[in-house]
XYZ file of C-alpha atoms in Angstrom:
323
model
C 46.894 -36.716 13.187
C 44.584 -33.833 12.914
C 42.248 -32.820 16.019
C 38.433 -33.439 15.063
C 36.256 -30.398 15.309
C 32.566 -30.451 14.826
C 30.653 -27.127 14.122
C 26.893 -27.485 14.900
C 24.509 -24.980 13.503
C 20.847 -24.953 13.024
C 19.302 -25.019 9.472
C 22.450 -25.611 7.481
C 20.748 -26.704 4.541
C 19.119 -23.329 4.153
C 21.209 -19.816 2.535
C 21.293 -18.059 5.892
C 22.992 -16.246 8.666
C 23.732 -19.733 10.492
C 25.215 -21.154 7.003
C 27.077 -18.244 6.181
C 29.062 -18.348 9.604
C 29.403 -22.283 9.865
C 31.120 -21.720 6.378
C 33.230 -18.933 7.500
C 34.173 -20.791 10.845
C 34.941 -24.381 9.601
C 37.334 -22.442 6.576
C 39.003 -20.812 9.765
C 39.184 -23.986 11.898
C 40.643 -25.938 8.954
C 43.362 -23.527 7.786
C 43.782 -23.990 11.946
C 44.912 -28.166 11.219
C 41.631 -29.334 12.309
C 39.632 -32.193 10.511
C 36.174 -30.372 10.314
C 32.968 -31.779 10.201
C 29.761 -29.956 10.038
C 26.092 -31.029 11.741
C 22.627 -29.397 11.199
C 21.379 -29.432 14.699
C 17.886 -29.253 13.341
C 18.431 -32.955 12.332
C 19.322 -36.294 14.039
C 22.529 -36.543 14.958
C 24.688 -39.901 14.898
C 24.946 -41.002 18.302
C 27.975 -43.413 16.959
C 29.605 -40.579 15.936
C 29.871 -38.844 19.917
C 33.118 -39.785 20.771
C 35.226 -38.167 17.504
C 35.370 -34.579 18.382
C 38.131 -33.037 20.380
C 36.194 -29.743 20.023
C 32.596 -28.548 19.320
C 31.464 -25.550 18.363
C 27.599 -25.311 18.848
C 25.497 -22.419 17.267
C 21.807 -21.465 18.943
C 22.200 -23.055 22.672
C 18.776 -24.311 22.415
C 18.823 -25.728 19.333
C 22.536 -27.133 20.408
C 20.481 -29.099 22.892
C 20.260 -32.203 20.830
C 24.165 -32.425 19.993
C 25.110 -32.263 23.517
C 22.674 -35.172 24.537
C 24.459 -36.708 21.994
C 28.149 -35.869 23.110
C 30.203 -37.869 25.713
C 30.108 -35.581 28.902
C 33.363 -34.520 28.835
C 33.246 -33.110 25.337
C 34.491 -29.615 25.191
C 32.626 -26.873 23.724
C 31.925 -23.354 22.643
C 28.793 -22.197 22.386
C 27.683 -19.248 20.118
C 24.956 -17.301 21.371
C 22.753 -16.528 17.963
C 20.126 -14.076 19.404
C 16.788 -15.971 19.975
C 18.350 -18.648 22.077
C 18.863 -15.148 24.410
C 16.378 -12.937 23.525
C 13.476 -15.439 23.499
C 14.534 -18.929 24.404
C 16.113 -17.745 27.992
C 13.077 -16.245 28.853
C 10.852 -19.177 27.797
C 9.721 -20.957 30.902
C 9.543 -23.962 28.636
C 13.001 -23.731 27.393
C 15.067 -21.760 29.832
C 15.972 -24.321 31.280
C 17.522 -26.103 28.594
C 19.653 -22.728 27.261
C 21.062 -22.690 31.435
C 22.325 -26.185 30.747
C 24.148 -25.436 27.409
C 25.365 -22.420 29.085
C 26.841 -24.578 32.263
C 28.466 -26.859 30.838
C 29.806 -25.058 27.912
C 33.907 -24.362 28.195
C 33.273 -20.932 26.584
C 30.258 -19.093 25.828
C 30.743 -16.759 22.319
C 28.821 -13.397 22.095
C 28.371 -11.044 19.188
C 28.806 -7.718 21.137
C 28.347 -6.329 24.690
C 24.629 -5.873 24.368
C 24.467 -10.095 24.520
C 26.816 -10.428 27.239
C 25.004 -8.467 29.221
C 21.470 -10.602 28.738
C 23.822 -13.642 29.825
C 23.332 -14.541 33.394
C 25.568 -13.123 35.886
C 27.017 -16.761 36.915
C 28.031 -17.310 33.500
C 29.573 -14.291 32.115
C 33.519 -14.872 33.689
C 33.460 -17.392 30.798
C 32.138 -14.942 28.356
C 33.726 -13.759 25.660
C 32.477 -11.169 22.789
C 33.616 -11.414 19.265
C 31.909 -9.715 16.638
C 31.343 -11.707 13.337
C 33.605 -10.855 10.439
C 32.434 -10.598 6.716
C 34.765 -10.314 3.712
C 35.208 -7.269 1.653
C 32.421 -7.422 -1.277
C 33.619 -5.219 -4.135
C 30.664 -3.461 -5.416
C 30.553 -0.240 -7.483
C 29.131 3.069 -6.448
C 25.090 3.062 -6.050
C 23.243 4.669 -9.254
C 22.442 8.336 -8.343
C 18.476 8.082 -7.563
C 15.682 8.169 -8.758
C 14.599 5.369 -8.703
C 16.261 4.407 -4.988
C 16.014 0.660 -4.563
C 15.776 -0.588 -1.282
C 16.892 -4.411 -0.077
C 15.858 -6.559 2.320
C 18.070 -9.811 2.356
C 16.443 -11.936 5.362
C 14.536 -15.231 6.052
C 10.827 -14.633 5.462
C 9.684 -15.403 9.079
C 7.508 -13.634 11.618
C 10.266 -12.197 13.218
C 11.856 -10.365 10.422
C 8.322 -8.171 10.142
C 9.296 -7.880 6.705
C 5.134 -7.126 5.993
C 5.484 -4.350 8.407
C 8.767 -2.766 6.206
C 6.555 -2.887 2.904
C 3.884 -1.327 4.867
C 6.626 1.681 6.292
C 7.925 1.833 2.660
C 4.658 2.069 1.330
C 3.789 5.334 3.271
C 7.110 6.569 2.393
C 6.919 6.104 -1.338
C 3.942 8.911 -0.360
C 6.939 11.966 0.325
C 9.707 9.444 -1.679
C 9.079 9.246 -5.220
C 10.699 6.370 -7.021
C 11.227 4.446 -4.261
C 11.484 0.116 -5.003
C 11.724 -2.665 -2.413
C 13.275 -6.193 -3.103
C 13.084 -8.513 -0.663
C 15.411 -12.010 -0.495
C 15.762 -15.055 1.457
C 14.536 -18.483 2.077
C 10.710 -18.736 3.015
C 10.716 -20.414 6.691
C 7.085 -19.654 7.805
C 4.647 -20.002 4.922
C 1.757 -17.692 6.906
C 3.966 -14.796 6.249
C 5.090 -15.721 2.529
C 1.339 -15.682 1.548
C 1.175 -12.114 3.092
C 4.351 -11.034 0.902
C 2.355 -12.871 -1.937
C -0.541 -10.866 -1.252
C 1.260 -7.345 -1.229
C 3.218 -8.042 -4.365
C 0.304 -8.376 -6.121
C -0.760 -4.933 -4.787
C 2.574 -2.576 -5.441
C 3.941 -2.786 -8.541
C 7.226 -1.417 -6.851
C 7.581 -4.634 -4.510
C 9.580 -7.824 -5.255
C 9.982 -11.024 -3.425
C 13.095 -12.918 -4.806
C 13.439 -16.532 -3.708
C 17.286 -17.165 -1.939
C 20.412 -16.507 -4.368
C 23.607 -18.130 -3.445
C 26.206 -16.195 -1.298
C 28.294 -15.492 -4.787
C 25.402 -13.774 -6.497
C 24.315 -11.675 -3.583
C 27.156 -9.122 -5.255
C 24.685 -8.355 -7.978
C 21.794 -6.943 -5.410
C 24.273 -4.845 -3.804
C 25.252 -3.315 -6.954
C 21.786 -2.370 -8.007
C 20.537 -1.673 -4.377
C 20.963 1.540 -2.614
C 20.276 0.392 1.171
C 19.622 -2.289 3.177
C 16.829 -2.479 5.877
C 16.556 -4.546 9.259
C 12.850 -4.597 10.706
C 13.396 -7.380 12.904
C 11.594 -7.786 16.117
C 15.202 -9.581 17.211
C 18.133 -10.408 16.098
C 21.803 -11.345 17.498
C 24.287 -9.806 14.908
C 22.851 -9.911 11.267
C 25.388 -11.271 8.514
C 23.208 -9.999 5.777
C 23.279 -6.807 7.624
C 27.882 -6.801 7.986
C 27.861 -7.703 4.149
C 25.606 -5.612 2.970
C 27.985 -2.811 5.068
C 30.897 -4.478 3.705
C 29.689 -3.461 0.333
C 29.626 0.270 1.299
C 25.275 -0.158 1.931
C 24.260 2.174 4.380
C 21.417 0.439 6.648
C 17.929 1.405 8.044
C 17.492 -0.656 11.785
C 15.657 -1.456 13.963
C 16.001 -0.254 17.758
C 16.893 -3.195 18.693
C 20.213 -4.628 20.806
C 21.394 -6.928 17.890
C 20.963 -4.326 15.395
C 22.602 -1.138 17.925
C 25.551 -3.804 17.972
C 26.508 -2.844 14.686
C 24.988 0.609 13.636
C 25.478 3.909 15.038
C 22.726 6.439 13.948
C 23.630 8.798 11.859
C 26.915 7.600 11.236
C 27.442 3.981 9.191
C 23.492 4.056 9.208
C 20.048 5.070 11.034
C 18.086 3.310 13.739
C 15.043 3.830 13.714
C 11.928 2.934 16.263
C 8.849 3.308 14.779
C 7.687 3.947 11.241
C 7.683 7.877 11.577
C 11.246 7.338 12.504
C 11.909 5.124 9.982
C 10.184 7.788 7.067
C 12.142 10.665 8.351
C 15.695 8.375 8.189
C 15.339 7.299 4.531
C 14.121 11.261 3.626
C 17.245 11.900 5.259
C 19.096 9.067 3.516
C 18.295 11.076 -0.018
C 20.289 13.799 0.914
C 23.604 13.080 -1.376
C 26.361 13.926 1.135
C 25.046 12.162 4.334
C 24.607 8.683 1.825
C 28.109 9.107 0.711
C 29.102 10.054 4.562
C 26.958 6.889 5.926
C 28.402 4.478 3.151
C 31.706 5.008 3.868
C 31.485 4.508 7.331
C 29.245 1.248 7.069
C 32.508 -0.031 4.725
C 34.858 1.557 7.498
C 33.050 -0.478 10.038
C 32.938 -3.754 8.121
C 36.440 -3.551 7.302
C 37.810 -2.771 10.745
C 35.306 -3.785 13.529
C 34.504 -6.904 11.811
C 38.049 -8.036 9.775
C 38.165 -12.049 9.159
C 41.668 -12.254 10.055
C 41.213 -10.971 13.269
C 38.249 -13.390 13.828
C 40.369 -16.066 12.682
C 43.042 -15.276 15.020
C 40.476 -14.973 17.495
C 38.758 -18.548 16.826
C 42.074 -20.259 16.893
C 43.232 -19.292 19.927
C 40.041 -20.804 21.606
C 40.069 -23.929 19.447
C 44.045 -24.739 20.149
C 43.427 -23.536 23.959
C 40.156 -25.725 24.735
C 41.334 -28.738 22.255
C-alpha cells in the first residue's frame, strides 16, 4: 500500500512560485511510491481528512498554521521556509509566534540557501537543512541582437514585488537606453498596485502588463525577452527568477538575501541596490560580450546548482527517512 503524503502550499489555485514547486515536489514524491495529495493552505482544510498522511510537506510556516491545527500531533512534517514567513512573519510580533511553533514541532525545517538558514533561530537550525530549488532546462533560442532590448518581469503584482518602482527605474533608463520595452506577467494579488500598473501603461507606450500565462507558454516570453528583472523588497528563492536562468536570461536583482542566493554580480547576472545601480547594470548589460558571458553562466547555474534530479534525490531521502 502506498504511504500518503500531503504537500500544503499557499495559493495553489494561482500560476505562481508556490504552484510551480508543489507541482515539481508532488511529481518527485510520486515517482518516490507515495499516494500524493495536494492542499491550498489558504483554504479550509478537512479536519476528517487529519489522520491519512504519513508525511506532510508544508510550504510558508505561517500560512502552514492552519494544516497543522488540523493534523493529529504526531504527524510528521517538513516545513519549507518560502521567504516572508522569515523575512516578515518571524519578525511580526503578531505572528512570530505562530512561525516558532511550525518551526518546533516540524521534523525538518527546508531552506533555499544559507542566507535563510541563517535568519532561522539558533535553537532550530541542527534540524536545518538547505536545498536550493531545481527548475528544468527550458530550451529557448538565442535573444534577438538589440535594439529594441525587451525586458521581463514574470512576478505576482503585489506590493512587495515594487514592480511600479522597476517601470519607474526603466523609465529613466530608456533616457541613456534607446529602444528599451518592459513586459510585465503574473497574477494580480493586490488590486491597489494593479491600478498603478494600469495607470503607467496608459502613460509609456513601451510598457505592457500581461495577465498570467500557463507554465508551458512562459517559453514564448523567454524567447522574445532579453532579461529578466527582480525588484522585490523580499523574496526566498524566486522560481520565475531559476527559469528564466534556465533559459540562458541573464537577471537584474535586487540586493536582497533571496535574490544574492542565486545571482552573483557580474557573473550569471547584476545586483543592483538602488536605481543608479540598477541604470548603470543594464548599460552594462548592452555590451555584447558580457550578455553572452552573463547568459551562459545564468544557464550554467540553473543547470548545475539547481538540477531536478539532484532535488529529487534530495526530497526522497527525507520523505523515505521521516515516513
Amino acid at each position: 500500500m502506498k504511504r500518503q503524503l500531503w504537500i500544503a502550499a499557499p495559493h495553489l489555485n494561482v500560476q505562481r512560485g508556490n504552484k510551480v514547486t508543489a507541482d515539481r515536489i508532488g511529481k518527485a514524491a510520486a515517482s518516490a511510491g507515495f499516494s500524493v495529495t495536494k492542499l491550498d493552505s489558504t483554504e479550509e482544510i478537512d479536519k476528517k481528512e487529519s489522520k491519512a498522511p504519513a508525511l506532510v510537506h508544508g510550504f510558508h510556516a505561517y500560512k502552514f498554521y492552519p494544516v497543522l491545527q488540523a493534523l493529529p500531533i504526531d504527524t510528521p512534517f517538513i516545513i519549507t521556509i518560502t521567504g516572508t514567513d522569515i523575512n516578515n512573519d518571524l519578525n511580526d510580533p503578531d505572528r512570530r509566534f505562530i512561525v516558532k511553533e511550525v518551526l518546533q514541532r516540524a521534523s525538518l525545517i527546508h531552506v533555499f540557501d544559507e542566507y535563510m538558514k541563517q535568519k532561522i533561530p539558533k535553537e532550530f537550525q541542527a534540524k536545518t537543512e538547505v536545498l536550493p530549488q531545481s527548475v528544468p532546462y527550458v530550451d529557448v533560442s538565442s535573444a534577438s541582437a538589440p535594439p529594441p532590448f525587451n525586458l521581463l518581469i514574470p512576478a505576482g503584482i503585489r506590493r512587495i514585488k515594487q514592480i511600479p518602482e522597476a517601470v519607474t527605474a526603466v523609465a529613466e533608463a530608456r533616457e541613456v537606453i534607446h529602444g528599451l520595452t518592459l513586459t510585465v506577467v503574473g497574477p494580480v494579488l493586490e488590486t491597489d498596485e494593479k491600478t498603478k500598473l494600469d495607470q503607467l501603461e496608459a502613460e509609456f507606450d513601451w510598457l505592457t502588463v500581461m495577465p498570467p500565462v500557463d507554465q508551458s507558454d512562459m517559453k514564448e516570453l523567454y524567447d522574445s525577452h532579453h532579461a529578466v528583472i527582480n525588484y522585490s523588497l523580499s523574496e526566498g528563492q524566486s522560481s520565475a527568477l531559476l527559469e528564466a536562468m534556465a533559459a540562458g536570461r541573464p537577471a537584474l536583482v535586487s540586493d536582497i538575501d533571496g535574490n544574492k542566493g542565486v545571482i552573483r554580480h557580474g557573473y550569471n547576472g547584476f545586483v543592483f541596490q538602488d536605481q543608479p545601480s540598477f541604470i548603470r547594470s543594464l548599460i552594462s548589460l548592452q555590451d555584447k560580450d558580457i550578455y553572452e558571458a552573463l547568459s551562459a553562466a545564468a544557464l550554467k547555474t540553473a543547470r548545475t546548482r539547481h538540477d531536478p534530479a539532484a532535488e529529487q534525490r534530495t526530497i526522497t531521502r527525507w520523505y523515505n527517512t521521516l515516513a
